Amino acid sequence: MATHSEYGASTTATEVAAAFAGQIKGKNVVVTGISPASIGYTTVLAIASQQPTHLVLASRTQSKLDIVVKDVNAAHPGVKLHTVLLDLASMDSVKAAAQSVSDLLDHVDVLINNAGISTPERLANTAPDGTPVDGQFLTNHLGVFLWTSLLLPKLRAAPTPSRIVNLTSQGHHLSPVRFSDYPFTKGVYDVPEDEKPREGLPPFFLRTIDGYPGFLGYGQSKTANILHATEMARRFRKRGDQITAFSVHPGTIETELSRSLDQEGQETIAKTAPAGLWKTQDQGAATTLVAAFDPALREVKVGGEGQPLGYLSDCQLRDDMVADHAKGVDTATKLWTVTETMLKHTVDL
Ligand SMILES: NC(=O)c1ccc[n+]([C@@H]2O[C@H](COP(=O)([O-])OP(=O)(O)OC[C@H]3O[C@@H](n4cnc5c(N)ncnc54)[C@H](OP(=O)(O)O)[C@@H]3O)[C@@H](O)[C@H]2O)c1
C-alpha cells in the first residue's frame, strides 16, 4: 500500500515531493530524459524543490538540458545540479555517461529511467552481438538495461535502501516481447502464440511503415521495461541487496513523445486518455515521485512468483493493470538472459 490512498490522477509531482520532503532531502538522484516539454522536466523540478544533495540530469540534447538547468536554478537556487550527455541508443555513450555519473557521485539513492522514444519508423539497428533490433527496443530497453547495470555499484553504495524506477506505459498491452523477432521483420502474427499481439486490436495500432508496426514496437519495449524492473527486484531480494525497482505508467500527458506521429496518430493517442483525462506535466510526474520516494513502498516485496510486480499508475500500486505477457518470472528471466547476450555484458546480479 502506498502512504496516500487519496492520491490519484490529478495529484501533482509538486504535491508528492512536499509530502515526501524528508525522503528527498539529502539524497543523490539521477533522472534520464530531460527536456523542457517532457515529464522529465516536472520530475526534476519537483525533486529540486525538496533539497536533494545532488541531482543529475542525463539526456541526449545538451541545449535542452541547459534550458532545464536554468529553469530549475531559477526556481530552486542552491541545488547541486549536474548534466550528463546520454544517448541510450549508443552503448558507447551509455558507458561514458555511466562513468561520468560514477565520477560525480559516491553513491546513488534513486535512479529514475524516464527517457524513452515512441516512433512509427523502424530505425533498424543491431545489438552489440549483432542481433537485429528496432530502435525502440534498442533505446527503451537495451540502453536502459546497460545503463542501469553500470550504475549498480553506486546504488549498492547508498547508505539507505535505494530505488530504481522504470517509466513504462499502458501501451505495453500492445505487444509481448517477440523473442523470435525483436525487429518485427516477420508478419505481425507469424510468431509463436505467446509472442503475438492480442487479437482485435484497433487497426490503427497495427499500421505499418515499410512493414514495421511502430506502436507494437513501442509496446514491446514498454513490456520489457516492466519485466526488467521485476527481474531486478527479484534478484536484489535474492542477493540481499537493499535496492528495489518499480515500473510506472505516468498517464496520458502532452509531451514530445508523439512528435513523429501524424495527425491521425496524435488523435488516436489522445483517445487513450481515460475519460478524456489529459494530465498536466506536473500531474504526469506524480506517480514517478511516489515510486521513487514513498517510504511505505519499502515494504512491497517486488518480483518473484506470487509477489507483487510493483507497477504504479495514478500514484497507486496497480498490478491489476499489467498484461499477462508482462508478468511471469520465466519470461522476465528469459529477457534478462537474452539481453545480457545481446549486450555481451554480464550483470553482477
Ligand atoms: N507522455 C505520455 O503520455 C506517456 C505515456 C506513457 C508513458 N510515457 C513514458 O514516459 C517517459 C517520458 O516520456 P515523455 O512523454 O516525457 O516524452 P518526451 O517528451 O519525448 O521526452 C522523452 C525524453 O527522453 C529523451 N530521450 C529520447 N531518446 C533518448 C536517447 N536515445 N537517449 C537519452 N535520452 C533520450 C528525450 O530527449 P530529447 O528531447 O533531447 O530527444 C526527452 O528528454 C517515456 O519513457 C515514455 O515512454 C509517456
Short mmCIF file of C-alpha atoms and ligand atoms in Angstrom, two decimals:
data_model
loop_
_atom_site.label_atom_id
_atom_site.label_comp_id
_atom_site.label_asym_id
_atom_site.label_seq_id
_atom_site.Cartn_x
_atom_site.Cartn_y
_atom_site.Cartn_z
CA MET A 1 0.00 0.00 0.00
CA ALA A 2 1.20 3.48 -0.83
CA THR A 3 1.09 6.01 2.03
CA HIS A 4 -1.52 8.26 0.43
CA SER A 5 -4.58 6.29 -0.67
CA GLU A 6 -6.23 9.59 -1.60
CA TYR A 7 -3.66 10.32 -4.34
CA GLY A 8 -4.88 9.77 -7.88
CA ALA A 9 -4.83 11.03 -11.46
CA SER A 10 -4.92 14.69 -10.52
CA THR A 11 -2.24 14.61 -7.83
CA THR A 12 0.81 16.66 -8.82
CA ALA A 13 4.50 15.87 -8.51
CA THR A 14 4.96 19.12 -6.59
CA GLU A 15 2.43 17.92 -4.04
CA VAL A 16 4.06 14.46 -3.75
CA ALA A 17 7.52 15.97 -3.35
CA ALA A 18 6.29 18.16 -0.50
CA ALA A 19 4.66 15.15 1.20
CA PHE A 20 7.91 13.14 0.99
CA ALA A 21 10.27 16.05 1.61
CA GLY A 22 12.12 14.07 4.26
CA GLN A 23 12.86 11.27 1.80
CA ILE A 24 14.22 13.64 -0.86
CA LYS A 25 16.34 15.91 1.34
CA GLY A 26 19.99 14.86 1.24
CA LYS A 27 19.52 12.25 -1.48
CA ASN A 28 21.51 11.77 -4.68
CA VAL A 29 19.07 11.39 -7.55
CA VAL A 30 19.71 10.61 -11.22
CA VAL A 31 16.95 11.20 -13.80
CA THR A 32 17.12 10.45 -17.54
CA GLY A 33 15.19 12.05 -20.40
CA ILE A 34 15.14 15.75 -19.61
CA SER A 35 13.72 18.34 -21.99
CA PRO A 36 11.58 21.41 -21.37
CA ALA A 37 8.46 19.76 -22.83
CA SER A 38 8.87 16.33 -21.23
CA ILE A 39 7.78 14.70 -18.00
CA GLY A 40 11.45 14.67 -17.06
CA TYR A 41 11.21 18.45 -16.64
CA THR A 42 8.49 18.38 -14.00
CA THR A 43 10.11 15.35 -12.37
CA VAL A 44 13.36 17.21 -11.73
CA LEU A 45 11.59 20.47 -10.80
CA ALA A 46 9.60 18.66 -8.11
CA ILE A 47 12.65 16.83 -6.75
CA ALA A 48 14.71 20.04 -6.75
CA SER A 49 12.04 21.70 -4.58
CA GLN A 50 12.99 19.49 -1.59
CA GLN A 51 16.76 19.88 -1.29
CA PRO A 52 18.34 16.75 -2.73
CA THR A 53 22.13 16.77 -2.24
CA HIS A 54 22.92 16.08 -5.91
CA LEU A 55 20.53 15.98 -8.85
CA VAL A 56 21.93 14.55 -12.08
CA LEU A 57 20.08 15.22 -15.34
CA ALA A 58 21.07 12.75 -18.06
CA SER A 59 19.75 13.22 -21.58
CA ARG A 60 20.79 13.38 -25.21
CA THR A 61 20.44 17.08 -26.12
CA GLN A 62 22.73 19.49 -24.28
CA SER A 63 20.82 22.62 -25.37
CA LYS A 64 17.61 21.25 -23.81
CA LEU A 65 19.46 20.25 -20.64
CA ASP A 66 20.82 23.81 -20.40
CA ILE A 67 17.32 25.31 -20.54
CA VAL A 68 16.08 22.96 -17.83
CA VAL A 69 19.09 23.68 -15.59
CA LYS A 70 18.43 27.42 -15.95
CA ASP A 71 14.75 26.98 -15.01
CA VAL A 72 15.47 24.69 -12.05
CA ASN A 73 18.18 27.02 -10.75
CA ALA A 74 15.81 29.96 -11.01
CA ALA A 75 13.01 28.13 -9.17
CA HIS A 76 15.18 26.40 -6.56
CA PRO A 77 18.56 28.11 -6.17
CA GLY A 78 21.25 26.18 -4.34
CA VAL A 79 20.53 22.67 -5.62
CA LYS A 80 23.68 20.94 -6.90
CA LEU A 81 22.66 20.19 -10.48
CA HIS A 82 24.81 18.24 -12.93
CA THR A 83 24.18 17.40 -16.56
CA VAL A 84 25.41 14.27 -18.31
CA LEU A 85 25.08 13.62 -22.02
CA LEU A 86 23.49 10.24 -22.54
CA ASP A 87 22.31 8.63 -25.76
CA LEU A 88 20.62 5.36 -24.84
CA ALA A 89 20.76 4.24 -28.46
CA SER A 90 24.58 4.16 -28.35
CA MET A 91 26.18 1.70 -25.94
CA ASP A 92 29.44 3.68 -26.05
CA SER A 93 27.54 6.77 -24.94
CA VAL A 94 25.79 4.75 -22.20
CA LYS A 95 29.16 3.56 -20.87
CA ALA A 96 30.67 7.06 -20.96
CA ALA A 97 27.62 8.59 -19.25
CA ALA A 98 27.58 5.94 -16.51
CA GLN A 99 31.28 6.65 -15.94
CA SER A 100 30.53 10.39 -15.65
CA VAL A 101 27.86 9.71 -13.02
CA SER A 102 30.24 7.42 -11.17
CA ASP A 103 32.90 10.15 -11.18
CA LEU A 104 30.41 12.72 -9.88
CA LEU A 105 28.74 10.76 -7.08
CA ASP A 106 29.96 8.39 -4.39
CA HIS A 107 26.50 6.81 -4.31
CA VAL A 108 23.08 6.98 -5.98
CA ASP A 109 19.91 6.81 -3.85
CA VAL A 110 17.37 6.96 -6.64
CA LEU A 111 17.68 6.25 -10.37
CA ILE A 112 14.71 7.29 -12.49
CA ASN A 113 14.79 5.78 -16.00
CA ASN A 114 12.41 8.23 -17.62
CA ALA A 115 13.91 8.66 -21.12
CA GLY A 116 12.16 6.91 -23.96
CA ILE A 117 11.09 7.16 -27.57
CA SER A 118 7.94 6.31 -29.48
CA THR A 119 8.36 6.21 -33.22
CA PRO A 120 6.43 4.83 -36.19
CA GLU A 121 9.68 4.17 -38.10
CA ARG A 122 11.79 1.05 -37.77
CA LEU A 123 15.16 2.72 -37.05
CA ALA A 124 16.84 -0.59 -37.91
CA ASN A 125 19.81 -1.39 -35.76
CA THR A 126 21.77 -4.22 -34.23
CA ALA A 127 22.57 -5.12 -30.65
CA PRO A 128 26.29 -5.32 -29.77
CA ASP A 129 26.27 -9.08 -30.50
CA GLY A 130 24.82 -8.45 -33.98
CA THR A 131 21.19 -9.41 -33.21
CA PRO A 132 18.89 -7.27 -35.38
CA VAL A 133 16.68 -4.96 -33.28
CA ASP A 134 14.49 -1.95 -33.88
CA GLY A 135 15.37 1.48 -32.48
CA GLN A 136 12.67 1.42 -29.83
CA PHE A 137 13.90 -1.87 -28.32
CA LEU A 138 17.48 -0.60 -28.54
CA THR A 139 16.79 2.74 -26.84
CA ASN A 140 13.98 1.89 -24.45
CA HIS A 141 15.26 -1.48 -23.31
CA LEU A 142 18.86 -2.40 -24.24
CA GLY A 143 20.25 1.06 -23.44
CA VAL A 144 18.28 1.31 -20.20
CA PHE A 145 19.37 -2.19 -19.14
CA LEU A 146 23.08 -1.47 -19.70
CA TRP A 147 22.92 2.00 -18.11
CA THR A 148 21.17 0.64 -15.02
CA SER A 149 23.57 -2.26 -14.60
CA LEU A 150 26.59 0.07 -14.82
CA LEU A 151 25.15 2.21 -12.01
CA LEU A 152 24.53 -0.76 -9.68
CA PRO A 153 27.76 -0.27 -7.69
CA LYS A 154 26.67 3.29 -6.88
CA LEU A 155 23.14 2.15 -5.95
CA ARG A 156 24.65 -0.51 -3.69
CA ALA A 157 26.82 2.15 -2.04
CA ALA A 158 23.78 4.16 -0.86
CA PRO A 159 23.59 4.45 2.94
CA THR A 160 19.82 3.74 2.96
CA PRO A 161 17.80 1.42 0.68
CA SER A 162 17.95 2.70 -2.88
CA ARG A 163 15.42 2.56 -5.71
CA ILE A 164 15.16 2.26 -9.45
CA VAL A 165 12.07 3.49 -11.28
CA ASN A 166 11.44 2.44 -14.90
CA LEU A 167 8.96 4.54 -16.87
CA THR A 168 6.76 2.17 -18.84
CA SER A 169 3.27 2.65 -20.32
CA GLN A 170 -0.15 1.07 -20.56
CA GLY A 171 0.96 0.81 -24.21
CA HIS A 172 2.78 -2.32 -23.04
CA HIS A 173 -0.54 -4.13 -23.64
CA LEU A 174 0.11 -3.77 -27.38
CA SER A 175 2.85 -6.41 -27.58
CA PRO A 176 4.72 -9.09 -25.67
CA VAL A 177 8.48 -9.30 -26.14
CA ARG A 178 8.98 -11.04 -29.50
CA PHE A 179 11.87 -13.30 -28.59
CA SER A 180 11.80 -14.81 -32.08
CA ASP A 181 11.52 -11.49 -33.93
CA TYR A 182 12.63 -8.38 -31.97
CA PRO A 183 12.69 -6.05 -35.01
CA PHE A 184 9.24 -7.09 -36.36
CA THR A 185 10.57 -8.38 -39.66
CA LYS A 186 8.04 -11.24 -39.72
CA GLY A 187 4.32 -10.77 -40.15
CA VAL A 188 2.71 -9.39 -37.01
CA TYR A 189 1.04 -12.73 -36.21
CA ASP A 190 3.76 -15.02 -37.70
CA VAL A 191 5.37 -15.72 -34.33
CA PRO A 192 4.69 -18.24 -31.54
CA GLU A 193 1.37 -17.87 -29.74
CA ASP A 194 2.81 -16.21 -26.63
CA GLU A 195 4.60 -13.54 -28.71
CA LYS A 196 1.57 -12.45 -30.74
CA PRO A 197 -0.21 -9.17 -30.12
CA ARG A 198 -3.68 -9.60 -28.75
CA GLU A 199 -6.45 -10.29 -31.29
CA GLY A 200 -8.85 -7.47 -32.07
CA LEU A 201 -6.51 -4.51 -31.70
CA PRO A 202 -7.90 -1.39 -33.42
CA PRO A 203 -6.40 -1.41 -36.97
CA PHE A 204 -4.60 1.84 -36.32
CA PHE A 205 -2.27 0.16 -33.83
CA LEU A 206 -1.35 -2.43 -36.47
CA ARG A 207 -0.43 0.20 -39.05
CA THR A 208 3.00 -0.31 -40.58
CA ILE A 209 5.59 1.81 -42.32
CA ASP A 210 7.84 -0.30 -44.57
CA GLY A 211 6.48 -3.36 -42.82
CA TYR A 212 7.20 -2.04 -39.31
CA PRO A 213 4.31 -1.64 -36.83
CA GLY A 214 5.63 1.23 -34.72
CA PHE A 215 3.03 1.04 -31.96
CA LEU A 216 3.71 -2.65 -31.46
CA GLY A 217 7.43 -1.91 -31.33
CA TYR A 218 6.77 0.67 -28.63
CA GLY A 219 4.57 -1.85 -26.79
CA GLN A 220 7.31 -4.49 -26.90
CA SER A 221 9.86 -2.09 -25.43
CA LYS A 222 7.50 -0.97 -22.66
CA THR A 223 6.73 -4.62 -21.78
CA ALA A 224 10.50 -5.09 -21.49
CA ASN A 225 10.68 -2.15 -19.03
CA ILE A 226 8.25 -3.92 -16.67
CA LEU A 227 9.97 -7.31 -16.95
CA HIS A 228 13.35 -5.63 -16.39
CA ALA A 229 12.12 -3.93 -13.19
CA THR A 230 10.53 -7.05 -11.69
CA GLU A 231 13.52 -9.24 -12.54
CA MET A 232 15.91 -6.72 -11.00
CA ALA A 233 13.79 -6.54 -7.85
CA ARG A 234 13.65 -10.33 -7.61
CA ARG A 235 17.42 -10.62 -7.99
CA PHE A 236 18.06 -7.83 -5.46
CA ARG A 237 15.96 -9.62 -2.86
CA LYS A 238 17.56 -12.98 -3.55
CA ARG A 239 21.02 -11.49 -3.18
CA GLY A 240 20.15 -9.37 -0.14
CA ASP A 241 20.77 -6.03 -1.88
CA GLN A 242 18.94 -3.10 -0.26
CA ILE A 243 17.64 -1.94 -3.65
CA THR A 244 14.25 -2.34 -5.21
CA ALA A 245 12.70 -1.48 -8.55
CA PHE A 246 9.28 -0.29 -9.68
CA SER A 247 7.66 0.42 -13.01
CA VAL A 248 5.40 3.41 -13.62
CA HIS A 249 2.69 4.30 -16.11
CA PRO A 250 2.60 8.10 -15.91
CA GLY A 251 -0.83 8.64 -17.56
CA THR A 252 -1.51 10.46 -20.82
CA ILE A 253 0.38 13.72 -20.95
CA GLU A 254 1.03 16.07 -23.83
CA THR A 255 4.80 15.95 -24.32
CA GLU A 256 7.09 15.49 -27.30
CA LEU A 257 6.71 11.70 -27.17
CA SER A 258 4.34 11.62 -30.14
CA ARG A 259 6.43 14.11 -32.09
CA SER A 260 6.95 11.76 -35.04
CA LEU A 261 3.29 10.74 -35.39
CA ASP A 262 0.96 12.20 -37.99
CA GLN A 263 -2.36 13.89 -37.14
CA GLU A 264 -4.27 10.59 -37.05
CA GLY A 265 -1.64 9.12 -34.76
CA GLN A 266 -1.80 12.06 -32.36
CA GLU A 267 -5.60 11.81 -32.26
CA THR A 268 -5.52 8.08 -31.63
CA ILE A 269 -3.13 8.52 -28.73
CA ALA A 270 -5.33 11.30 -27.36
CA LYS A 271 -8.22 8.83 -27.18
CA THR A 272 -6.20 6.54 -24.90
CA ALA A 273 -6.53 9.07 -22.06
CA PRO A 274 -9.12 7.61 -19.67
CA ALA A 275 -12.39 9.56 -19.86
CA GLY A 276 -10.55 12.19 -21.90
CA LEU A 277 -8.29 12.99 -18.97
CA TRP A 278 -5.07 14.54 -20.16
CA LYS A 279 -2.72 15.09 -17.29
CA THR A 280 -0.69 18.25 -16.90
CA GLN A 281 3.06 17.69 -16.89
CA ASP A 282 3.13 18.17 -13.12
CA GLN A 283 0.44 15.51 -12.72
CA GLY A 284 2.32 13.31 -15.20
CA ALA A 285 5.37 13.19 -12.93
CA ALA A 286 3.44 12.47 -9.72
CA THR A 287 3.42 8.65 -9.95
CA THR A 288 7.17 8.63 -10.60
CA LEU A 289 7.69 10.65 -7.41
CA VAL A 290 5.56 8.21 -5.39
CA ALA A 291 7.51 5.21 -6.77
CA ALA A 292 10.83 6.91 -6.03
CA PHE A 293 10.19 8.31 -2.56
CA ASP A 294 7.14 6.88 -0.77
CA PRO A 295 8.64 5.16 2.31
CA ALA A 296 5.65 2.79 2.55
CA LEU A 297 6.73 1.14 -0.70
CA ARG A 298 9.80 -0.23 1.06
CA GLU A 299 7.52 -2.93 2.43
CA VAL A 300 6.50 -4.12 -1.05
CA LYS A 301 8.40 -7.29 -1.90
CA VAL A 302 8.52 -6.85 -5.66
CA GLY A 303 9.34 -9.72 -8.02
CA GLY A 304 9.23 -13.47 -7.71
CA GLU A 305 6.43 -15.99 -8.15
CA GLY A 306 3.26 -14.80 -6.42
CA GLN A 307 4.89 -11.49 -5.38
CA PRO A 308 3.76 -8.01 -6.39
CA LEU A 309 5.00 -6.66 -9.73
CA GLY A 310 5.47 -3.16 -8.37
CA TYR A 311 3.54 -1.44 -11.19
CA LEU A 312 2.16 2.00 -10.36
CA SER A 313 -0.45 4.12 -12.09
CA ASP A 314 -2.17 7.27 -10.79
CA CYS A 315 0.07 7.17 -7.70
CA GLN A 316 -1.08 3.72 -6.54
CA LEU A 317 0.19 0.16 -6.91
CA ARG A 318 -1.87 -1.29 -9.75
CA ASP A 319 -0.63 -4.78 -10.64
CA ASP A 320 -4.15 -5.44 -11.93
CA MET A 321 -3.35 -3.16 -14.89
CA VAL A 322 -0.44 -5.31 -16.09
CA ALA A 323 -0.92 -7.55 -19.14
CA ASP A 324 -0.31 -11.28 -18.63
CA HIS A 325 2.60 -11.15 -21.07
CA ALA A 326 4.44 -8.70 -18.77
CA LYS A 327 4.08 -10.94 -15.70
CA GLY A 328 5.74 -14.34 -15.31
CA VAL A 329 9.12 -14.93 -13.69
CA ASP A 330 10.15 -17.23 -16.56
CA THR A 331 9.59 -14.50 -19.15
CA ALA A 332 11.43 -11.92 -17.04
CA THR A 333 14.37 -14.26 -16.51
CA LYS A 334 14.47 -15.16 -20.20
CA LEU A 335 14.53 -11.48 -21.18
CA TRP A 336 17.35 -10.85 -18.69
CA THR A 337 19.45 -13.68 -20.11
CA VAL A 338 18.95 -12.81 -23.78
CA THR A 339 19.61 -9.13 -23.01
CA GLU A 340 22.94 -9.98 -21.39
CA THR A 341 23.81 -11.99 -24.51
CA MET A 342 22.75 -9.21 -26.87
CA LEU A 343 24.78 -6.65 -24.92
CA LYS A 344 27.74 -9.03 -24.44
CA HIS A 345 27.59 -7.87 -20.84
CA THR A 346 27.07 -9.95 -17.72
CA VAL A 347 25.42 -8.08 -14.86
CA ASP A 348 26.79 -8.57 -11.35
CA LEU A 349 23.38 -9.53 -10.03
N1 LIG B 1 3.56 11.30 -22.46
C1 LIG B 1 2.79 10.24 -22.23
O1 LIG B 1 1.55 10.34 -22.35
C2 LIG B 1 3.38 8.94 -21.78
C3 LIG B 1 2.51 7.86 -21.58
C4 LIG B 1 3.03 6.66 -21.16
C5 LIG B 1 4.40 6.53 -20.93
N2 LIG B 1 5.24 7.59 -21.15
C6 LIG B 1 6.68 7.38 -20.89
O2 LIG B 1 7.20 8.49 -20.17
C7 LIG B 1 8.58 8.67 -20.46
C8 LIG B 1 8.84 10.13 -20.75
O3 LIG B 1 8.16 10.46 -21.95
P1 LIG B 1 7.66 11.91 -22.34
O4 LIG B 1 6.21 11.79 -22.59
O5 LIG B 1 8.17 12.95 -21.42
O6 LIG B 1 8.37 12.02 -23.79
P2 LIG B 1 9.30 13.13 -24.43
O7 LIG B 1 8.73 14.48 -24.24
O8 LIG B 1 9.56 12.67 -25.81
O9 LIG B 1 10.60 13.03 -23.54
C9 LIG B 1 11.46 11.93 -23.64
C10 LIG B 1 12.81 12.34 -23.12
O10 LIG B 1 13.73 11.26 -23.38
C11 LIG B 1 14.84 11.78 -24.08
N3 LIG B 1 15.40 10.78 -24.98
C12 LIG B 1 14.86 10.29 -26.11
N4 LIG B 1 15.71 9.42 -26.69
C13 LIG B 1 16.80 9.37 -25.92
C14 LIG B 1 18.03 8.69 -26.01
N5 LIG B 1 18.33 7.91 -27.05
N6 LIG B 1 18.93 8.85 -25.03
C15 LIG B 1 18.67 9.67 -23.98
N7 LIG B 1 17.54 10.37 -23.85
C16 LIG B 1 16.61 10.23 -24.82
C17 LIG B 1 14.31 12.96 -24.86
O11 LIG B 1 15.37 13.83 -25.22
P3 LIG B 1 15.25 14.84 -26.50
O12 LIG B 1 14.08 15.74 -26.21
O13 LIG B 1 16.55 15.53 -26.46
O14 LIG B 1 15.01 13.98 -27.69
C18 LIG B 1 13.38 13.56 -23.83
O15 LIG B 1 14.08 14.34 -22.90
C19 LIG B 1 8.90 7.72 -21.62
O16 LIG B 1 9.60 6.60 -21.12
C20 LIG B 1 7.53 7.31 -22.15
O17 LIG B 1 7.53 6.02 -22.73
C21 LIG B 1 4.75 8.79 -21.56
#
